[in-house]
Amino acid sequence: MVIVKDERMSRKRTYLMCPPERFTVAYAINPWMDTSAPVDVELALKQWQLLRETLARLGHTVHVLPAQDGLPDMVYAANGAFTVDGTAFGARFRYPQRTAEAAAHRAFYEEQGTWAYVEPTEINEGEGDFAYLPDAYGGMILAGYGFRTEAVAHSHAQEALGRPAISLQLVDPRFYHLDVALAALDDGNIAYYPGAFSAGSQRILAQLFPDALLADEADALAFGLNLVSDGRNVVLNAEATGLAAKLTAAGYTPVLVELSELKKGGGSVKCCVAELRP
Ligand code: ARG
């Protein structure tokens, strides 16, 4: 009998996504957005649909938030809130073009009727800048600042959610959200691109996660770290072939998806998927 050591375990997840029906690049609030580049909405929708089906096929539940007029970035549902143990810490967007998205997410949580919703007082862009590791030190929040979320919002999230938040400084504008530079691979470990972080934050990550999977710049630029993992299956951008190989070597199962149109807005898999942690 062959004993497979360290077999990766998947855990059923619940996600929230919003279709790119109104997707366009009409303004530029991150270095990836080029307002002169045409966007193919049909293709964006097709790619998004495939991502949704992929998550469902893996056994996960996907809720859909209806797209709203005038909110082209609403497809990046990860930015709408950050949930831990039944509490939804609401978002407050940095740029006025996205401000109204927060209320749409709030309405979703209130309609579900099972969430304690916390209205934020400071700028924070939800799971774009917050990650949660339920098994790391008994439950830990990793929180990014530098471009979007205000560092003071980290302590507010910590207080609202009752979990320690580790503040990490992002220093490269191409990696303007935490979720394009770092991802939870399972309940206790992460993958990240060190170059996206300040020297001090790199030391913190090395101290807390000595077994982390380190991505290189090419992986990060291919939006490989903007991934969604269920602990075993790691759904990531098809262009991130280098990272996919590293994931396989580490015992995970990479599931590649094409999201080229949504990359034009500066996001990929994770940006489109908010995890709901009841
Ligand atoms: N165009 C969006 C913005 O700049 C992209 C958001 C990407 N979302 C994410 N979770 N990183 O706000």
mmCIF file of C-alpha atoms and ligand atoms in Angstrom:
data_model
loop_
_atom_site.group_PDB
_atom_site.id
_atom_site.type_symbol
_atom_site.label_atom_id
_atom_site.label_comp_id
_atom_site.label_asym_id
_atom_site.label_seq_id
_atom_site.Cartn_x
_atom_site.Cartn_y
_atom_site.Cartn_z
ATOM 1 C CA MET A 1 0.000 0.000 0.000
ATOM 2 C CA VAL A 2 1.237 3.441 -0.868
ATOM 3 C CA ILE A 3 0.802 5.941 1.911
ATOM 4 C CA VAL A 4 0.426 9.433 0.539
ATOM 5 C CA LYS A 5 1.828 11.846 3.044
ATOM 6 C CA ASP A 6 0.418 15.318 3.408
ATOM 7 C CA GLU A 7 -2.551 14.772 1.149
ATOM 8 C CA ARG A 8 -4.221 18.139 0.701
ATOM 9 C CA MET A 9 -7.783 18.357 1.989
ATOM 10 C CA SER A 10 -10.429 20.496 0.362
ATOM 11 C CA ARG A 11 -13.180 22.140 2.374
ATOM 12 C CA LYS A 12 -16.567 23.168 0.928
ATOM 13 C CA ARG A 13 -16.804 26.912 0.509
ATOM 14 C CA THR A 14 -19.464 29.512 -0.107
ATOM 15 C CA TYR A 15 -18.677 32.338 -2.488
ATOM 16 C CA LEU A 16 -20.229 35.538 -3.778
ATOM 17 C CA MET A 17 -19.713 36.667 -7.370
ATOM 18 C CA CYS A 18 -21.116 39.443 -9.578
ATOM 19 C CA PRO A 19 -21.394 39.047 -13.373
ATOM 20 C CA PRO A 20 -19.414 41.499 -15.563
ATOM 21 C CA GLU A 21 -22.549 42.620 -17.399
ATOM 22 C CA ARG A 22 -21.588 46.293 -16.983
ATOM 23 C CA PHE A 23 -17.849 45.715 -17.201
ATOM 24 C CA THR A 24 -15.768 48.345 -19.005
ATOM 25 C CA VAL A 25 -12.563 50.281 -18.379
ATOM 26 C CA ALA A 26 -13.938 53.817 -18.258
ATOM 27 C CA TYR A 27 -11.506 55.171 -15.658
ATOM 28 C CA ALA A 28 -8.030 54.156 -14.480
ATOM 29 C CA ILE A 29 -7.511 53.676 -10.750
ATOM 30 C CA ASN A 30 -4.715 51.108 -10.947
ATOM 31 C CA PRO A 31 -1.742 50.688 -13.321
ATOM 32 C CA TRP A 32 -3.397 47.813 -15.197
ATOM 33 C CA MET A 33 -6.341 49.873 -16.405
ATOM 34 C CA ASP A 34 -5.940 51.430 -19.852
ATOM 35 C CA THR A 35 -9.049 53.376 -20.870
ATOM 36 C CA SER A 36 -8.005 53.263 -24.538
ATOM 37 C CA ALA A 37 -7.930 49.452 -24.688
ATOM 38 C CA PRO A 38 -11.215 47.955 -25.903
ATOM 39 C CA VAL A 39 -13.054 45.508 -23.656
ATOM 40 C CA ASP A 40 -15.062 42.564 -24.977
ATOM 41 C CA VAL A 41 -18.001 42.272 -22.561
ATOM 42 C CA GLU A 42 -19.289 39.076 -24.181
ATOM 43 C CA LEU A 43 -15.917 37.411 -23.684
ATOM 44 C CA ALA A 44 -15.651 38.754 -20.130
ATOM 45 C CA LEU A 45 -19.052 37.216 -19.362
ATOM 46 C CA LYS A 46 -18.102 33.902 -20.935
ATOM 47 C CA GLN A 47 -14.861 33.724 -18.951
ATOM 48 C CA TRP A 48 -16.649 34.728 -15.752
ATOM 49 C CA GLN A 49 -19.323 32.081 -16.339
ATOM 50 C CA LEU A 50 -16.622 29.443 -16.726
ATOM 51 C CA LEU A 51 -15.034 30.524 -13.461
ATOM 52 C CA ARG A 52 -18.401 30.273 -11.736
ATOM 53 C CA GLU A 53 -19.000 26.812 -13.203
ATOM 54 C CA THR A 54 -15.516 25.696 -12.204
ATOM 55 C CA LEU A 55 -16.164 26.615 -8.570
ATOM 56 C CA ALA A 56 -19.556 24.886 -8.644
ATOM 57 C CA ARG A 57 -18.022 21.780 -10.237
ATOM 58 C CA LEU A 58 -15.534 21.653 -7.353
ATOM 59 C CA GLY A 59 -18.528 21.380 -5.044
ATOM 60 C CA HIS A 60 -18.741 24.945 -3.792
ATOM 61 C CA THR A 61 -21.808 27.150 -3.415
ATOM 62 C CA VAL A 62 -21.790 30.352 -5.445
ATOM 63 C CA HIS A 63 -24.209 33.199 -4.716
ATOM 64 C CA VAL A 64 -24.639 35.849 -7.371
ATOM 65 C CA LEU A 65 -24.978 39.563 -6.705
ATOM 66 C CA PRO A 66 -26.781 41.309 -9.597
ATOM 67 C CA ALA A 67 -24.656 43.783 -11.571
ATOM 68 C CA GLN A 68 -25.675 47.437 -11.282
ATOM 69 C CA ASP A 69 -25.653 50.231 -13.859
ATOM 70 C CA GLY A 70 -22.740 52.606 -13.600
ATOM 71 C CA LEU A 71 -20.587 50.240 -11.541
ATOM 72 C CA PRO A 72 -18.202 48.631 -14.065
ATOM 73 C CA ASP A 73 -15.841 47.308 -11.368
ATOM 74 C CA MET A 74 -18.598 45.548 -9.435
ATOM 75 C CA VAL A 75 -17.465 42.275 -11.033
ATOM 76 C CA TYR A 76 -14.560 42.410 -8.547
ATOM 77 C CA ALA A 77 -16.802 41.157 -5.767
ATOM 78 C CA ALA A 78 -13.942 40.424 -3.376
ATOM 79 C CA ASN A 79 -13.744 44.126 -2.566
ATOM 80 C CA GLY A 80 -17.278 44.351 -1.142
ATOM 81 C CA ALA A 81 -16.671 43.095 2.414
ATOM 82 C CA PHE A 82 -14.551 40.762 4.539
ATOM 83 C CA THR A 83 -16.304 38.023 6.501
ATOM 84 C CA VAL A 84 -15.134 35.917 9.433
ATOM 85 C CA ASP A 85 -17.326 33.668 11.607
ATOM 86 C CA GLY A 86 -20.638 35.235 10.666
ATOM 87 C CA THR A 87 -19.528 38.844 10.846
ATOM 88 C CA ALA A 88 -19.251 40.901 7.666
ATOM 89 C CA PHE A 89 -16.848 43.803 8.002
ATOM 90 C CA GLY A 90 -18.133 46.171 5.312
ATOM 91 C CA ALA A 91 -16.058 47.918 2.678
ATOM 92 C CA ARG A 92 -15.490 51.630 2.163
ATOM 93 C CA PHE A 93 -13.900 52.251 -1.217
ATOM 94 C CA ARG A 94 -11.006 54.610 -1.876
ATOM 95 C CA TYR A 95 -12.289 55.945 -5.187
ATOM 96 C CA PRO A 96 -15.688 57.587 -5.747
ATOM 97 C CA GLN A 97 -16.260 55.491 -8.886
ATOM 98 C CA ARG A 98 -16.682 52.396 -6.671
ATOM 99 C CA THR A 99 -18.266 53.915 -3.543
ATOM 100 C CA ALA A 100 -21.797 52.672 -4.292
ATOM 101 C CA GLU A 101 -20.690 49.041 -4.470
ATOM 102 C CA ALA A 102 -20.439 48.863 -0.678
ATOM 103 C CA ALA A 103 -24.195 49.385 -0.242
ATOM 104 C CA ALA A 104 -24.994 46.625 -2.745
ATOM 105 C CA HIS A 105 -22.893 44.194 -0.720
ATOM 106 C CA ARG A 106 -24.387 45.413 2.531
ATOM 107 C CA ALA A 107 -27.875 44.750 1.136
ATOM 108 C CA PHE A 108 -26.821 41.208 0.224
ATOM 109 C CA TYR A 109 -25.664 40.442 3.787
ATOM 110 C CA GLU A 110 -28.733 42.033 5.331
ATOM 111 C CA GLU A 111 -31.027 40.119 3.009
ATOM 112 C CA GLN A 112 -29.377 36.842 4.000
ATOM 113 C CA GLY A 113 -30.365 37.689 7.544
ATOM 114 C CA THR A 114 -27.669 35.644 9.235
ATOM 115 C CA TRP A 115 -24.793 38.116 9.285
ATOM 116 C CA ALA A 116 -23.714 40.699 11.789
ATOM 117 C CA TYR A 117 -22.796 43.569 9.464
ATOM 118 C CA VAL A 118 -20.225 46.115 10.651
ATOM 119 C CA GLU A 119 -20.255 49.462 8.860
ATOM 120 C CA PRO A 120 -16.660 50.672 8.497
ATOM 121 C CA THR A 121 -15.543 54.195 9.277
ATOM 122 C CA GLU A 122 -12.250 54.081 7.392
ATOM 123 C CA ILE A 123 -11.277 53.127 3.852
ATOM 124 C CA ASN A 124 -10.885 49.394 3.326
ATOM 125 C CA GLU A 125 -11.480 47.339 0.204
ATOM 126 C CA GLY A 126 -12.680 44.087 1.733
ATOM 127 C CA GLU A 127 -10.985 40.891 0.724
ATOM 128 C CA GLY A 128 -8.887 42.848 -1.735
ATOM 129 C CA ASP A 129 -6.764 43.784 1.273
ATOM 130 C CA PHE A 130 -7.787 41.203 3.891
ATOM 131 C CA ALA A 131 -7.031 37.480 3.950
ATOM 132 C CA TYR A 132 -8.064 35.007 6.650
ATOM 133 C CA LEU A 133 -6.177 31.927 7.862
ATOM 134 C CA PRO A 134 -8.452 30.051 10.295
ATOM 135 C CA ASP A 135 -5.734 27.652 11.437
ATOM 136 C CA ALA A 136 -2.753 29.982 11.614
ATOM 137 C CA TYR A 137 -2.177 30.714 15.293
ATOM 138 C CA GLY A 138 -5.831 29.957 16.016
ATOM 139 C CA GLY A 139 -7.182 32.347 13.392
ATOM 140 C CA MET A 140 -5.320 35.253 11.886
ATOM 141 C CA ILE A 141 -6.106 38.133 9.557
ATOM 142 C CA LEU A 142 -3.474 39.314 7.092
ATOM 143 C CA ALA A 143 -4.116 42.890 6.083
ATOM 144 C CA GLY A 144 -2.558 45.017 3.356
ATOM 145 C CA TYR A 145 -2.097 48.790 3.196
ATOM 146 C CA GLY A 146 -0.152 51.214 1.056
ATOM 147 C CA PHE A 147 -2.458 51.882 -1.893
ATOM 148 C CA ARG A 148 -6.119 51.320 -0.997
ATOM 149 C CA THR A 149 -6.978 50.234 2.529
ATOM 150 C CA GLU A 150 -5.971 52.570 5.361
ATOM 151 C CA ALA A 151 -3.777 50.893 7.979
ATOM 152 C CA VAL A 152 -6.097 52.123 10.744
ATOM 153 C CA ALA A 153 -8.887 50.008 9.222
ATOM 154 C CA HIS A 154 -6.833 46.925 10.120
ATOM 155 C CA SER A 155 -7.273 47.545 13.822
ATOM 156 C CA HIS A 156 -10.985 48.164 13.261
ATOM 157 C CA ALA A 157 -11.288 44.821 11.449
ATOM 158 C CA GLN A 158 -9.327 43.178 14.259
ATOM 159 C CA GLU A 159 -11.731 44.584 16.844
ATOM 160 C CA ALA A 160 -14.876 43.782 14.830
ATOM 161 C CA LEU A 161 -13.790 40.239 14.018
ATOM 162 C CA GLY A 162 -11.929 39.360 17.203
ATOM 163 C CA ARG A 163 -8.907 37.999 15.383
ATOM 164 C CA PRO A 164 -5.385 39.426 15.323
ATOM 165 C CA ALA A 165 -4.657 41.432 12.197
ATOM 166 C CA ILE A 166 -1.112 41.588 10.916
ATOM 167 C CA SER A 167 -0.493 44.764 8.918
ATOM 168 C CA LEU A 168 1.576 44.294 5.791
ATOM 169 C CA GLN A 169 2.844 47.174 3.698
ATOM 170 C CA LEU A 170 2.482 46.963 -0.083
ATOM 171 C CA VAL A 171 5.135 48.955 -1.940
ATOM 172 C CA ASP A 172 4.727 48.175 -5.657
ATOM 173 C CA PRO A 173 1.788 49.946 -7.372
ATOM 174 C CA ARG A 174 1.297 47.018 -9.754
ATOM 175 C CA PHE A 175 0.346 45.009 -6.678
ATOM 176 C CA TYR A 176 -2.016 47.589 -5.219
ATOM 177 C CA HIS A 177 -4.182 45.115 -3.290
ATOM 178 C CA LEU A 178 -3.013 42.362 -0.943
ATOM 179 C CA ASP A 179 -4.876 39.765 -3.003
ATOM 180 C CA VAL A 180 -2.676 40.285 -6.051
ATOM 181 C CA ALA A 181 0.461 39.664 -3.959
ATOM 182 C CA LEU A 182 -0.590 37.038 -1.406
ATOM 183 C CA ALA A 183 -3.132 34.232 -1.127
ATOM 184 C CA ALA A 184 -4.284 31.690 1.426
ATOM 185 C CA LEU A 185 -3.580 28.224 0.001
ATOM 186 C CA ASP A 186 -5.352 26.449 2.831
ATOM 187 C CA ASP A 187 -6.376 27.172 6.417
ATOM 188 C CA GLY A 188 -2.835 27.685 7.603
ATOM 189 C CA ASN A 189 -0.471 28.447 4.759
ATOM 190 C CA ILE A 190 -0.011 31.106 2.098
ATOM 191 C CA ALA A 191 1.674 31.854 -1.206
ATOM 192 C CA TYR A 192 3.109 35.313 -1.827
ATOM 193 C CA TYR A 193 5.465 37.430 -3.887
ATOM 194 C CA PRO A 194 7.985 38.991 -1.471
ATOM 195 C CA GLY A 195 8.859 41.871 -3.829
ATOM 196 C CA ALA A 196 5.382 43.357 -3.406
ATOM 197 C CA PHE A 197 6.057 44.004 0.299
ATOM 198 C CA SER A 198 8.237 46.367 2.329
ATOM 199 C CA ALA A 199 11.389 44.917 3.903
ATOM 200 C CA GLY A 200 9.790 44.788 7.350
ATOM 201 C CA SER A 201 6.660 43.085 6.046
ATOM 202 C CA GLN A 202 8.793 40.534 4.201
ATOM 203 C CA ARG A 203 10.463 39.683 7.507
ATOM 204 C CA ILE A 204 7.084 39.308 9.226
ATOM 205 C CA LEU A 205 5.805 36.965 6.527
ATOM 206 C CA ALA A 206 8.988 34.891 6.656
ATOM 207 C CA GLN A 207 8.671 34.628 10.441
ATOM 208 C CA LEU A 208 4.963 33.694 10.475
ATOM 209 C CA PHE A 209 4.926 31.452 7.420
ATOM 210 C CA PRO A 210 8.275 29.657 7.080
ATOM 211 C CA ASP A 211 6.638 27.061 4.811
ATOM 212 C CA ALA A 212 4.980 29.561 2.472
ATOM 213 C CA LEU A 213 5.130 28.988 -1.242
ATOM 214 C CA LEU A 214 7.125 31.851 -2.730
ATOM 215 C CA ALA A 215 6.037 33.172 -6.091
ATOM 216 C CA ASP A 216 8.356 35.066 -8.422
ATOM 217 C CA GLU A 217 7.675 38.322 -10.227
ATOM 218 C CA ALA A 218 6.492 36.579 -13.401
ATOM 219 C CA ASP A 219 3.945 34.540 -11.375
ATOM 220 C CA ALA A 220 2.720 37.716 -9.707
ATOM 221 C CA LEU A 221 2.522 39.726 -12.940
ATOM 222 C CA ALA A 222 0.480 36.915 -14.482
ATOM 223 C CA PHE A 223 -1.956 37.447 -11.561
ATOM 224 C CA GLY A 224 -1.128 33.948 -10.373
ATOM 225 C CA LEU A 225 -1.461 34.925 -6.729
ATOM 226 C CA ASN A 226 -4.945 36.286 -7.316
ATOM 227 C CA LEU A 227 -6.171 32.746 -6.737
ATOM 228 C CA VAL A 228 -8.995 30.950 -4.966
ATOM 229 C CA SER A 229 -8.110 27.775 -3.097
ATOM 230 C CA ASP A 230 -10.338 25.306 -1.254
ATOM 231 C CA GLY A 231 -7.329 23.781 0.489
ATOM 232 C CA ARG A 232 -6.598 21.378 -2.311
ATOM 233 C CA ASN A 233 -7.881 22.739 -5.636
ATOM 234 C CA VAL A 234 -6.307 26.047 -6.512
ATOM 235 C CA VAL A 235 -8.174 28.008 -9.162
ATOM 236 C CA LEU A 236 -5.811 30.444 -10.836
ATOM 237 C CA ASN A 237 -5.183 32.458 -13.981
ATOM 238 C CA ALA A 238 -4.090 30.220 -16.862
ATOM 239 C CA GLU A 239 -1.114 32.460 -17.668
ATOM 240 C CA ALA A 240 0.500 31.702 -14.313
ATOM 241 C CA THR A 241 2.103 28.473 -15.504
ATOM 242 C CA GLY A 242 5.187 28.813 -13.290
ATOM 243 C CA LEU A 243 3.098 29.094 -10.146
ATOM 244 C CA ALA A 244 0.871 26.221 -11.275
ATOM 245 C CA ALA A 245 3.955 23.969 -11.458
ATOM 246 C CA LYS A 246 5.049 25.037 -7.958
ATOM 247 C CA LEU A 247 1.556 24.305 -6.619
ATOM 248 C CA THR A 248 1.607 20.835 -8.129
ATOM 249 C CA ALA A 249 5.014 20.171 -6.594
ATOM 250 C CA ALA A 250 3.610 21.227 -3.225
ATOM 251 C CA GLY A 251 0.717 18.755 -3.496
ATOM 252 C CA TYR A 252 -2.060 21.123 -4.582
ATOM 253 C CA THR A 253 -4.159 20.669 -7.705
ATOM 254 C CA PRO A 254 -4.011 23.745 -9.930
ATOM 255 C CA VAL A 255 -7.170 24.464 -11.920
ATOM 256 C CA LEU A 256 -6.412 26.942 -14.678
ATOM 257 C CA VAL A 257 -8.987 29.443 -15.876
ATOM 258 C CA GLU A 258 -8.815 32.067 -18.628
ATOM 259 C CA LEU A 259 -9.722 35.559 -17.401
ATOM 260 C CA SER A 260 -7.935 37.793 -19.928
ATOM 261 C CA GLU A 261 -10.749 40.345 -20.236
ATOM 262 C CA LEU A 262 -11.011 40.941 -16.502
ATOM 263 C CA LYS A 263 -7.257 41.443 -16.298
ATOM 264 C CA LYS A 264 -7.872 44.712 -18.161
ATOM 265 C CA GLY A 265 -9.507 46.062 -15.007
ATOM 266 C CA GLY A 266 -6.589 44.947 -12.884
ATOM 267 C CA GLY A 267 -7.954 41.731 -11.457
ATOM 268 C CA SER A 268 -8.282 38.009 -11.889
ATOM 269 C CA VAL A 269 -9.803 35.001 -10.113
ATOM 270 C CA LYS A 270 -9.731 36.111 -6.474
ATOM 271 C CA CYS A 271 -10.892 39.639 -7.253
ATOM 272 C CA CYS A 272 -14.064 38.154 -8.732
ATOM 273 C CA VAL A 273 -14.785 35.874 -5.783
ATOM 274 C CA ALA A 274 -15.659 36.896 -2.236
ATOM 275 C CA GLU A 275 -15.548 34.068 0.266
ATOM 276 C CA LEU A 276 -18.428 33.959 2.727
ATOM 277 C CA ARG A 277 -17.374 32.615 6.128
ATOM 278 C CA PRO A 278 -20.555 32.051 8.105
HETATM 279 N N1 ARG B 1 -10.513 47.983 -11.189
HETATM 280 C C1 ARG B 1 -10.614 47.518 -9.852
HETATM 281 C C2 ARG B 1 -9.972 48.527 -8.916
HETATM 282 O O1 ARG B 1 -8.941 49.039 -9.232
HETATM 283 C C3 ARG B 1 -9.966 46.192 -9.713
HETATM 284 C C4 ARG B 1 -10.169 45.574 -8.369
HETATM 285 C C5 ARG B 1 -9.478 44.271 -8.238
HETATM 286 N N2 ARG B 1 -9.921 43.597 -7.091
HETATM 287 C C6 ARG B 1 -9.127 42.985 -6.206
HETATM 288 N N3 ARG B 1 -9.674 42.312 -5.254
HETATM 289 N N4 ARG B 1 -7.809 43.094 -6.278
HETATM 290 O O2 ARG B 1 -10.480 48.815 -7.858
#
